[in-house]
Short mmCIF file of C-alpha atoms in Angstrom, two decimals:
data_model
loop_
_atom_site.label_atom_id
_atom_site.label_comp_id
_atom_site.label_asym_id
_atom_site.label_seq_id
_atom_site.Cartn_x
_atom_site.Cartn_y
_atom_site.Cartn_z
CA MET M 1 0.00 0.00 0.00
CA ALA M 2 1.30 3.43 -0.91
CA HIS M 3 2.80 5.49 1.91
CA HIS M 4 0.47 8.49 1.59
CA VAL M 5 -2.63 6.47 2.43
CA GLN M 6 -1.39 5.75 5.95
CA ASN M 7 -2.89 9.02 7.14
CA TYR M 8 -6.36 7.52 6.87
CA ASN M 9 -7.88 5.84 9.92
CA LEU M 10 -8.93 2.44 8.63
CA ASP M 11 -10.11 1.18 12.03
CA GLN M 12 -12.74 3.88 12.47
CA LYS M 13 -16.11 2.91 13.89
CA PHE M 14 -19.29 4.93 13.77
CA ASP M 15 -20.26 6.29 17.18
CA PHE M 16 -24.04 6.26 17.35
CA ASN M 17 -24.20 8.73 20.20
CA SER M 18 -27.09 10.53 21.87
CA GLY M 19 -26.46 13.64 19.78
CA ILE M 20 -27.39 11.67 16.66
CA LYS M 21 -30.17 9.65 18.26
CA LYS M 22 -31.97 12.66 19.70
CA PRO M 23 -33.13 14.26 16.39
CA ILE M 24 -34.18 10.84 15.06
CA LEU M 25 -36.20 10.16 18.21
CA THR M 26 -37.69 13.65 17.89
CA VAL M 27 -38.88 12.82 14.38
CA LEU M 28 -40.23 9.52 15.68
CA VAL M 29 -42.28 11.30 18.36
CA ILE M 30 -43.57 13.89 15.86
CA GLY M 31 -44.53 11.09 13.48
CA ALA M 32 -46.30 9.16 16.25
CA VAL M 33 -48.26 12.28 17.25
CA LEU M 34 -49.28 12.97 13.64
CA LEU M 35 -50.22 9.32 13.15
CA GLY M 36 -52.29 9.37 16.33
CA ILE M 37 -54.10 12.55 15.31
CA GLY M 38 -54.70 11.08 11.86
CA ILE M 39 -56.20 7.92 13.37
CA ILE M 40 -58.46 9.93 15.71
CA LEU M 41 -59.67 12.12 12.85
CA ALA M 42 -60.36 9.03 10.74
CA MET M 43 -62.26 7.37 13.59
CA THR M 44 -64.41 10.43 14.28
CA SER M 45 -65.09 11.38 10.65
CA GLY M 46 -67.52 8.50 10.31
CA GLY M 47 -66.43 7.67 6.78
CA HIS M 48 -68.40 4.73 5.37
CA ALA M 49 -68.00 5.34 1.65
CA GLU M 50 -68.71 2.61 -0.81
CA GLU M 51 -65.73 1.01 -2.46
CA GLY M 52 -65.26 0.36 -6.16
CA ALA M 53 -65.70 -3.00 -7.80
CA GLU M 54 -62.02 -3.99 -7.71
CA ALA M 55 -61.75 -3.57 -3.93
CA GLY M 56 -65.15 -5.15 -3.40
CA ALA M 57 -68.29 -3.19 -2.50
CA HIS M 58 -68.35 -2.72 1.27
CA ALA M 59 -68.57 -0.03 3.90
CA PHE M 60 -65.25 1.74 4.43
CA HIS M 61 -63.70 1.67 7.90
CA TRP M 62 -60.92 3.91 9.22
CA TYR M 63 -58.60 1.01 10.05
CA GLU M 64 -58.42 0.02 6.37
CA ARG M 65 -56.52 3.24 5.69
CA LEU M 66 -54.18 2.45 8.59
CA PHE M 67 -53.64 -1.06 7.19
CA ALA M 68 -52.85 0.35 3.75
CA ASN M 69 -50.34 2.78 5.26
CA ILE M 70 -48.59 0.05 7.21
CA TRP M 71 -48.39 -2.13 4.09
CA ILE M 72 -47.08 0.72 1.90
CA ASN M 73 -44.29 1.54 4.35
CA ASN M 74 -43.50 -2.13 4.96
CA VAL M 75 -43.03 -2.79 1.26
CA TYR M 76 -41.22 0.49 0.62
CA PHE M 77 -38.61 0.19 3.35
CA THR M 78 -38.18 -3.54 2.74
CA GLY M 79 -37.24 -2.65 -0.84
CA ILE M 80 -34.76 0.00 0.28
CA ALA M 81 -33.15 -2.52 2.65
CA ILE M 82 -32.76 -5.34 0.15
CA VAL M 83 -31.60 -3.02 -2.64
CA GLY M 84 -28.87 -1.76 -0.30
CA VAL M 85 -27.63 -5.35 -0.11
CA PHE M 86 -28.10 -5.67 -3.89
CA PHE M 87 -25.96 -2.58 -4.58
CA PHE M 88 -23.30 -3.93 -2.22
CA ALA M 89 -23.25 -7.24 -4.11
CA ILE M 90 -23.03 -5.40 -7.44
CA GLN M 91 -19.76 -3.77 -6.34
CA TYR M 92 -18.13 -7.14 -5.80
CA ALA M 93 -19.64 -8.89 -8.81
CA ALA M 94 -18.47 -6.00 -11.03
CA GLN M 95 -15.05 -5.90 -9.29
CA ALA M 96 -15.61 -2.19 -8.65
CA GLY M 97 -12.79 -0.29 -6.96
CA TRP M 98 -14.18 3.24 -6.65
CA SER M 99 -16.78 2.25 -4.06
CA ALA M 100 -14.57 0.26 -1.68
CA PRO M 101 -14.73 2.74 1.26
CA ILE M 102 -18.53 2.99 1.20
CA THR M 103 -19.51 -0.65 0.72
CA ARG M 104 -20.31 -1.01 4.43
CA VAL M 105 -22.71 1.94 4.11
CA MET M 106 -24.58 0.06 1.37
CA LEU M 107 -24.65 -3.17 3.37
CA SER M 108 -25.91 -1.41 6.50
CA LEU M 109 -29.34 -0.89 4.93
CA GLY M 110 -29.82 -4.66 5.17
CA ASN M 111 -29.98 -4.43 8.97
CA TRP M 112 -33.67 -3.63 8.53
CA LEU M 113 -34.41 -6.96 6.81
CA PRO M 114 -35.08 -9.11 9.93
CA PHE M 115 -37.49 -6.48 11.26
CA ALA M 116 -39.05 -6.11 7.82
CA ALA M 117 -39.62 -9.88 7.65
CA ILE M 118 -41.50 -9.89 10.95
CA LEU M 119 -43.60 -6.87 10.01
CA MET M 120 -44.40 -8.11 6.51
CA ILE M 121 -45.36 -11.66 7.50
CA ALA M 122 -47.29 -10.61 10.61
CA GLY M 123 -48.85 -7.73 8.68
CA PHE M 124 -50.10 -10.05 5.97
CA PHE M 125 -51.79 -12.36 8.46
CA LEU M 126 -53.37 -9.45 10.35
CA MET M 127 -54.30 -7.20 7.43
CA GLY M 128 -54.18 -9.31 4.27
CA HIS M 129 -57.90 -10.02 4.17
CA ASN M 130 -58.61 -6.28 4.05
CA LEU M 131 -55.83 -5.44 1.61
CA PHE M 132 -56.06 -8.23 -0.96
CA HIS M 133 -59.35 -8.73 -2.77
CA TRP M 134 -58.34 -12.25 -3.81
CA TRP M 135 -58.37 -13.41 -0.17
CA HIS M 136 -62.16 -13.85 -0.18
CA ALA M 137 -63.50 -17.39 -0.51
CA GLU M 138 -66.71 -16.40 -2.31
CA LEU M 139 -64.70 -15.25 -5.35
CA PHE M 140 -63.79 -18.88 -6.08
CA ASP M 141 -67.26 -20.39 -5.54
CA PRO M 142 -69.11 -20.75 -8.88
CA ASN M 143 -72.38 -20.86 -6.98
CA SER M 144 -71.77 -17.51 -5.32
CA SER M 145 -73.02 -14.21 -6.72
CA GLU M 146 -69.52 -12.86 -5.98
CA TYR M 147 -67.80 -15.48 -8.17
CA ASP M 148 -65.02 -13.99 -10.32
CA SER M 149 -63.77 -16.22 -13.13
CA ILE M 150 -60.65 -14.09 -13.73
CA ILE M 151 -59.53 -14.22 -10.10
CA ASP M 152 -60.47 -17.91 -9.96
CA GLY M 153 -58.11 -18.49 -12.87
CA LYS M 154 -55.28 -16.85 -10.92
CA GLY M 155 -56.13 -18.58 -7.65
CA SER M 156 -53.50 -21.30 -7.83
CA PHE M 157 -50.77 -18.67 -7.80
CA PHE M 158 -51.85 -17.77 -4.27
CA TYR M 159 -53.34 -20.96 -2.83
CA TRP M 160 -51.61 -23.99 -4.39
CA PRO M 161 -51.55 -26.79 -3.24
CA MET M 162 -54.53 -25.99 -1.01
CA GLU M 163 -58.05 -25.34 -2.19
CA LYS M 164 -58.65 -21.86 -3.57
CA GLY M 165 -60.20 -19.47 -1.09
CA THR M 166 -58.85 -21.25 1.99
CA PHE M 167 -55.32 -20.31 3.08
CA PRO M 168 -52.84 -18.72 0.61
CA ILE M 169 -50.00 -21.05 1.52
CA PHE M 170 -48.14 -20.61 -1.77
CA TYR M 171 -48.15 -16.83 -1.32
CA VAL M 172 -46.95 -17.05 2.29
CA ALA M 173 -44.33 -19.65 1.40
CA ARG M 174 -42.84 -17.33 -1.22
CA MET M 175 -42.70 -14.48 1.28
CA VAL M 176 -40.98 -16.67 3.90
CA ILE M 177 -38.51 -18.08 1.35
CA PHE M 178 -37.62 -14.64 -0.03
CA PHE M 179 -36.99 -13.11 3.38
CA GLY M 180 -35.19 -16.25 4.57
CA PHE M 181 -32.69 -16.15 1.71
CA TRP M 182 -32.32 -12.37 1.76
CA ILE M 183 -31.45 -12.43 5.46
CA PHE M 184 -29.16 -15.44 4.91
CA PHE M 185 -27.19 -13.64 2.20
CA PHE M 186 -27.05 -10.45 4.27
CA ASN M 187 -25.62 -12.31 7.27
CA LYS M 188 -23.21 -14.19 4.99
CA PHE M 189 -21.88 -10.91 3.61
CA LYS M 190 -21.47 -9.52 7.13
CA LYS M 191 -19.62 -12.66 8.23
CA ILE M 192 -17.19 -12.57 5.29
CA ALA M 193 -16.65 -8.81 5.80
CA ALA M 194 -15.82 -9.32 9.47
CA ALA M 195 -13.38 -12.13 8.60
CA GLU M 196 -11.71 -9.93 5.99
CA ASP M 197 -11.19 -7.20 8.60
CA GLN M 198 -9.59 -9.65 11.03
CA LEU M 199 -7.50 -11.83 8.72
CA GLY M 200 -6.78 -9.76 5.62
CA GLY M 201 -5.67 -11.27 2.31
CA THR M 202 -7.63 -11.50 -0.92
CA SER M 203 -9.41 -14.82 -0.33
CA HIS M 204 -12.33 -13.13 1.40
CA TRP M 205 -12.77 -10.69 -1.48
CA PHE M 206 -12.99 -13.61 -3.92
CA LYS M 207 -15.42 -15.40 -1.60
CA MET M 208 -17.54 -12.27 -1.39
CA ARG M 209 -17.58 -11.99 -5.17
CA SER M 210 -18.81 -15.58 -5.52
CA TRP M 211 -21.56 -15.19 -2.92
CA SER M 212 -22.55 -11.89 -4.52
CA ALA M 213 -23.08 -13.64 -7.85
CA TYR M 214 -25.33 -16.25 -6.19
CA PHE M 215 -27.29 -13.52 -4.44
CA LEU M 216 -27.79 -11.47 -7.60
CA VAL M 217 -29.34 -14.44 -9.42
CA PHE M 218 -31.73 -15.07 -6.54
CA PHE M 219 -32.49 -11.37 -6.17
CA ALA M 220 -33.36 -11.00 -9.85
CA VAL M 221 -36.11 -13.61 -9.53
CA SER M 222 -37.30 -12.92 -5.99
CA SER M 223 -37.57 -9.13 -6.27
CA SER M 224 -39.78 -9.36 -9.35
CA ILE M 225 -42.08 -11.99 -7.84
CA ALA M 226 -42.22 -10.00 -4.59
CA ALA M 227 -43.42 -6.99 -6.61
CA TRP M 228 -46.16 -9.11 -8.19
CA ASP M 229 -47.20 -10.55 -4.84
CA TRP M 230 -47.01 -7.54 -2.56
CA VAL M 231 -48.14 -4.78 -4.92
CA MET M 232 -49.51 -5.89 -8.29
CA SER M 233 -51.85 -8.55 -6.87
CA ILE M 234 -53.74 -5.79 -5.01
CA ASP M 235 -55.29 -4.86 -8.38
CA THR M 236 -56.07 -8.51 -8.99
CA HIS M 237 -57.60 -8.20 -12.46
CA TRP M 238 -54.78 -6.06 -13.81
CA PHE M 239 -51.22 -7.00 -14.71
CA SER M 240 -48.17 -5.54 -16.40
CA THR M 241 -45.27 -7.56 -17.74
CA LEU M 242 -42.71 -4.95 -16.69
CA PHE M 243 -44.15 -4.29 -13.25
CA GLY M 244 -41.33 -6.12 -11.48
CA TRP M 245 -38.79 -3.87 -13.19
CA TYR M 246 -40.86 -0.81 -12.35
CA VAL M 247 -41.05 -1.57 -8.63
CA PHE M 248 -37.34 -2.42 -8.60
CA SER M 249 -36.47 0.90 -10.22
CA SER M 250 -38.48 2.79 -7.60
CA TRP M 251 -36.80 0.82 -4.80
CA PHE M 252 -33.39 1.35 -6.42
CA VAL M 253 -33.61 5.13 -6.71
CA ALA M 254 -34.85 5.38 -3.11
CA ALA M 255 -32.03 3.12 -1.87
CA LEU M 256 -29.40 5.05 -3.87
CA SER M 257 -30.74 8.25 -2.33
CA ALA M 258 -30.51 6.75 1.16
CA ILE M 259 -26.93 5.55 0.54
CA THR M 260 -25.94 8.99 -0.78
CA LEU M 261 -27.50 10.81 2.18
CA LEU M 262 -25.88 8.42 4.66
CA THR M 263 -22.46 8.82 3.02
CA ILE M 264 -22.71 12.62 3.07
CA PHE M 265 -23.89 12.50 6.69
CA LEU M 266 -20.94 10.33 7.75
CA ARG M 267 -18.48 12.64 5.98
CA GLY M 268 -20.03 15.57 7.79
CA GLN M 269 -19.49 13.75 11.10
CA GLY M 270 -15.78 13.35 10.34
CA TYR M 271 -15.86 9.76 9.10
CA LEU M 272 -14.88 8.36 5.70
CA GLU M 273 -12.22 11.01 5.14
CA MET M 274 -10.95 9.03 2.15
CA VAL M 275 -14.27 9.62 0.37
CA ASN M 276 -13.92 12.73 -1.78
CA GLU M 277 -15.91 14.70 -4.38
CA ASN M 278 -15.24 12.05 -7.00
CA HIS M 279 -16.99 9.33 -4.99
CA ILE M 280 -19.90 11.67 -4.27
CA HIS M 281 -20.01 12.49 -7.99
CA ASP M 282 -20.38 8.80 -8.81
CA LEU M 283 -23.23 8.41 -6.33
CA GLY M 284 -24.85 11.49 -7.87
CA LYS M 285 -24.54 9.97 -11.33
CA PHE M 286 -26.25 6.79 -10.13
CA VAL M 287 -29.11 8.81 -8.64
CA PHE M 288 -29.41 10.92 -11.80
CA GLY M 289 -29.18 7.97 -14.18
CA PHE M 290 -31.60 5.67 -12.43
CA SER M 291 -34.12 8.48 -11.95
CA ILE M 292 -34.21 8.60 -15.74
CA PHE M 293 -34.40 4.79 -15.83
CA TRP M 294 -37.45 4.90 -13.52
CA THR M 295 -39.04 7.52 -15.82
CA TYR M 296 -38.33 5.37 -18.86
CA LEU M 297 -40.15 2.43 -17.28
CA TRP M 298 -43.03 4.58 -16.05
CA PHE M 299 -43.51 6.10 -19.49
CA SER M 300 -43.07 2.78 -21.31
CA GLN M 301 -45.75 1.16 -19.19
CA PHE M 302 -48.08 4.14 -19.53
CA LEU M 303 -47.59 4.71 -23.28
CA LEU M 304 -48.16 1.08 -24.30
CA ILE M 305 -51.32 0.81 -22.21
CA TYR M 306 -52.57 4.23 -23.35
CA TYR M 307 -51.90 3.49 -27.04
CA ALA M 308 -53.44 0.00 -27.02
CA ASN M 309 -56.44 1.31 -25.02
CA ILE M 310 -57.55 -2.16 -23.96
CA PRO M 311 -60.12 -1.64 -21.18
CA GLU M 312 -58.80 -4.28 -18.79
CA GLU M 313 -55.34 -2.65 -19.01
CA SER M 314 -56.21 1.05 -19.23
CA VAL M 315 -58.48 0.92 -16.16
CA TYR M 316 -55.34 1.01 -13.98
CA PHE M 317 -54.39 4.48 -15.19
CA VAL M 318 -57.94 5.72 -15.74
CA GLU M 319 -58.88 5.24 -12.09
CA ARG M 320 -55.74 7.14 -11.06
CA LEU M 321 -55.70 9.97 -13.62
CA THR M 322 -59.42 10.74 -13.41
CA SER M 323 -59.55 10.63 -9.62
CA ASP M 324 -59.74 13.84 -7.63
CA VAL M 325 -57.76 12.02 -4.91
CA TYR M 326 -54.94 10.51 -6.97
CA GLY M 327 -54.88 12.57 -10.16
CA PRO M 328 -52.79 15.46 -8.75
CA PHE M 329 -50.31 13.01 -7.20
CA ILE M 330 -49.57 11.52 -10.63
CA PHE M 331 -47.97 14.86 -11.55
CA VAL M 332 -46.32 15.23 -8.13
CA ASN M 333 -44.87 11.77 -8.71
CA ILE M 334 -43.38 12.71 -12.09
CA GLY M 335 -42.23 16.11 -10.82
CA LEU M 336 -40.37 14.81 -7.78
CA ASN M 337 -38.99 11.63 -9.32
CA PHE M 338 -38.01 12.88 -12.78
CA VAL M 339 -38.25 16.63 -13.40
CA LEU M 340 -36.50 17.65 -10.15
CA PRO M 341 -33.48 15.29 -10.32
CA PHE M 342 -33.18 15.76 -14.09
CA LEU M 343 -32.94 19.54 -13.90
CA VAL M 344 -30.98 19.87 -10.65
CA LEU M 345 -28.45 17.07 -11.20
CA MET M 346 -27.82 17.68 -14.88
CA THR M 347 -24.62 19.67 -14.33
CA ARG M 348 -21.34 18.16 -13.17
CA ASP M 349 -20.93 20.48 -10.20
CA SER M 350 -24.37 19.72 -8.74
CA LYS M 351 -23.44 16.03 -8.47
CA ARG M 352 -20.25 16.89 -6.55
CA HIS M 353 -21.75 19.12 -3.85
CA GLY M 354 -23.65 17.81 -0.88
CA VAL M 355 -26.16 20.65 -0.70
CA PHE M 356 -27.75 19.70 -4.04
CA LEU M 357 -27.63 15.98 -3.39
CA LYS M 358 -29.12 16.30 0.10
CA LEU M 359 -32.06 18.25 -1.31
CA VAL M 360 -32.67 15.98 -4.30
CA CYS M 361 -32.16 12.69 -2.44
CA THR M 362 -34.49 13.69 0.39
CA LEU M 363 -37.21 14.66 -2.06
CA LEU M 364 -36.64 11.47 -4.06
CA ILE M 365 -37.23 9.33 -0.98
CA VAL M 366 -40.51 11.19 -0.43
CA GLY M 367 -41.30 11.02 -4.15
CA HIS M 368 -40.93 7.27 -4.43
CA TRP M 369 -42.96 6.81 -1.26
CA ILE M 370 -45.72 8.71 -3.10
CA ASP M 371 -45.14 6.34 -6.03
CA PHE M 372 -45.96 3.40 -3.76
CA ILE M 373 -49.02 5.22 -2.43
CA LEU M 374 -50.24 5.46 -6.03
CA MET M 375 -49.56 1.77 -6.56
CA VAL M 376 -51.32 0.54 -3.41
CA GLN M 377 -54.05 2.95 -2.29
CA PRO M 378 -56.41 2.92 -5.31
CA GLY M 379 -56.80 -0.86 -5.14
CA THR M 380 -57.18 -1.01 -1.36
CA LEU M 381 -58.97 2.22 -0.45
CA GLY M 382 -60.65 3.38 -3.65
CA HIS M 383 -61.48 7.09 -3.37
CA ASN M 384 -60.98 7.01 0.41
CA GLY M 385 -57.19 7.34 0.08
CA GLY M 386 -54.90 10.33 -0.21
CA VAL M 387 -52.01 11.84 1.74
CA GLY M 388 -52.99 13.18 5.15
CA LEU M 389 -51.74 13.20 8.73
CA MET M 390 -51.98 9.43 8.96
CA GLU M 391 -49.79 8.97 5.89
CA VAL M 392 -47.19 11.57 6.88
CA GLY M 393 -47.09 10.26 10.45
CA SER M 394 -46.62 6.66 9.36
CA LEU M 395 -43.78 7.67 7.00
CA LEU M 396 -41.98 9.55 9.79
CA VAL M 397 -42.45 6.69 12.25
CA PHE M 398 -41.21 4.04 9.83
CA GLY M 399 -38.39 6.22 8.51
CA SER M 400 -37.05 7.08 11.96
CA VAL M 401 -37.25 3.49 13.22
CA VAL M 402 -35.43 2.27 10.09
CA ALA M 403 -32.79 4.98 10.63
CA LEU M 404 -32.27 3.84 14.23
CA VAL M 405 -31.89 0.21 13.17
CA VAL M 406 -29.58 0.95 10.22
CA LEU M 407 -27.31 3.33 12.15
CA GLY M 408 -27.28 0.97 15.12
CA GLY M 409 -26.13 -1.86 12.87
CA LEU M 410 -23.55 0.36 11.20
CA ALA M 411 -22.03 1.17 14.61
CA LYS M 412 -21.39 -2.50 15.42
CA GLY M 413 -18.57 -3.10 12.93
CA ASN M 414 -15.75 -1.37 11.09
CA LEU M 415 -16.98 1.51 8.95
CA VAL M 416 -14.27 0.95 6.34
CA PRO M 417 -13.27 -2.46 4.87
CA LYS M 418 -9.65 -1.91 5.88
CA ASN M 419 -8.32 -5.00 4.07
CA HIS M 420 -10.29 -4.55 0.85
CA PRO M 421 -7.76 -5.15 -1.96
CA MET M 422 -9.06 -2.19 -3.99
CA LEU M 423 -8.92 0.47 -1.29
CA GLU M 424 -5.86 2.14 -2.79
CA GLU M 425 -7.56 2.29 -6.18
CA SER M 426 -10.45 4.06 -4.47
CA TYR M 427 -8.11 6.59 -2.80
CA ASN M 428 -6.85 7.60 -6.25
CA HIS M 429 -10.29 7.65 -7.83
CA HIS M 430 -10.73 10.70 -10.03
CA ILE M 431 -13.40 11.59 -12.59
#
């Protein structure tokens, strides 16, 4: 290793002190208060609006909106967590050198996965019957007035090998398997990283590269199916062949934004002194590029459905664009997730300065949360959805709890992979 790199502290550990915890806990309390007020307002408003056909005609109850909020945030932050692990694995599979000092930042997002697994699985059992129209036995009974031949045709995807309309064992099994393997790979990466710190050498880097390749294959399949299961199946009649890619792109931009914000935050706290403007520039380019990638997928999906104008496909966008509740948020979605990052991050300098990236990345995390609201609420709440105190409160509660878990996990190990064979290449990274 070159002599000039010895000035860097490679044994640094993140100190998750009370000064950092206090503002996060403050946000948590504010979010809990807003959520509580939102729940009280929903309970006292006496809303019993009739739902649309897709969600099933029934009287609306306040707790359905709470259930939808919990599910939206569960899915959203689960995606950010697993994509953090995905981006970490990409660095090793691609033999990337520039990112060596910040790989532990990427991996730290995975600390949320065990909590996400508990919340997702428990949430499905407690709320699934209200969220998923296909979990109603009468839809599969030909003798029932509620019988739905389309949903009956899709029933095996949820219920096999059990009888349709009983218990969705195939659906639950997929969820358990996905989380089981995601957490397994995350812990495997942490174990290899810890061994590399202790023992050095290049064997652990090669082992990490191999395990990363295995993970990426599994992730490619599991993330798409998870998107079908957890989001697309809410609108049970509707489907899109690129929906898995679309959900992944939304998760990816949000996770890249979180990684960028966390890296800038750590630099501001005096850590990661070997990370310079060139590394930040690369993160900015990823955020900029994949914001355009998300827009490309959004527009591709919209244009094909709009042009073909097949009723069973176009209904998905019609019920969103023509709604007084969701229509305005379509344009907020495009503005925050495409127009803003495209215009602000277009120049080279804006991608090298933290003030621009902190603004854009924060708004992108909010923007893609709105994207998931638009994916989930119309099929679960009909015209009883929207963004109010309950939604904002639930986002702040989930976001602050995730931040506590991620930063707590980050503080348990070395912040820098001190024996990574490409660290010196990263020190000399220049673009």
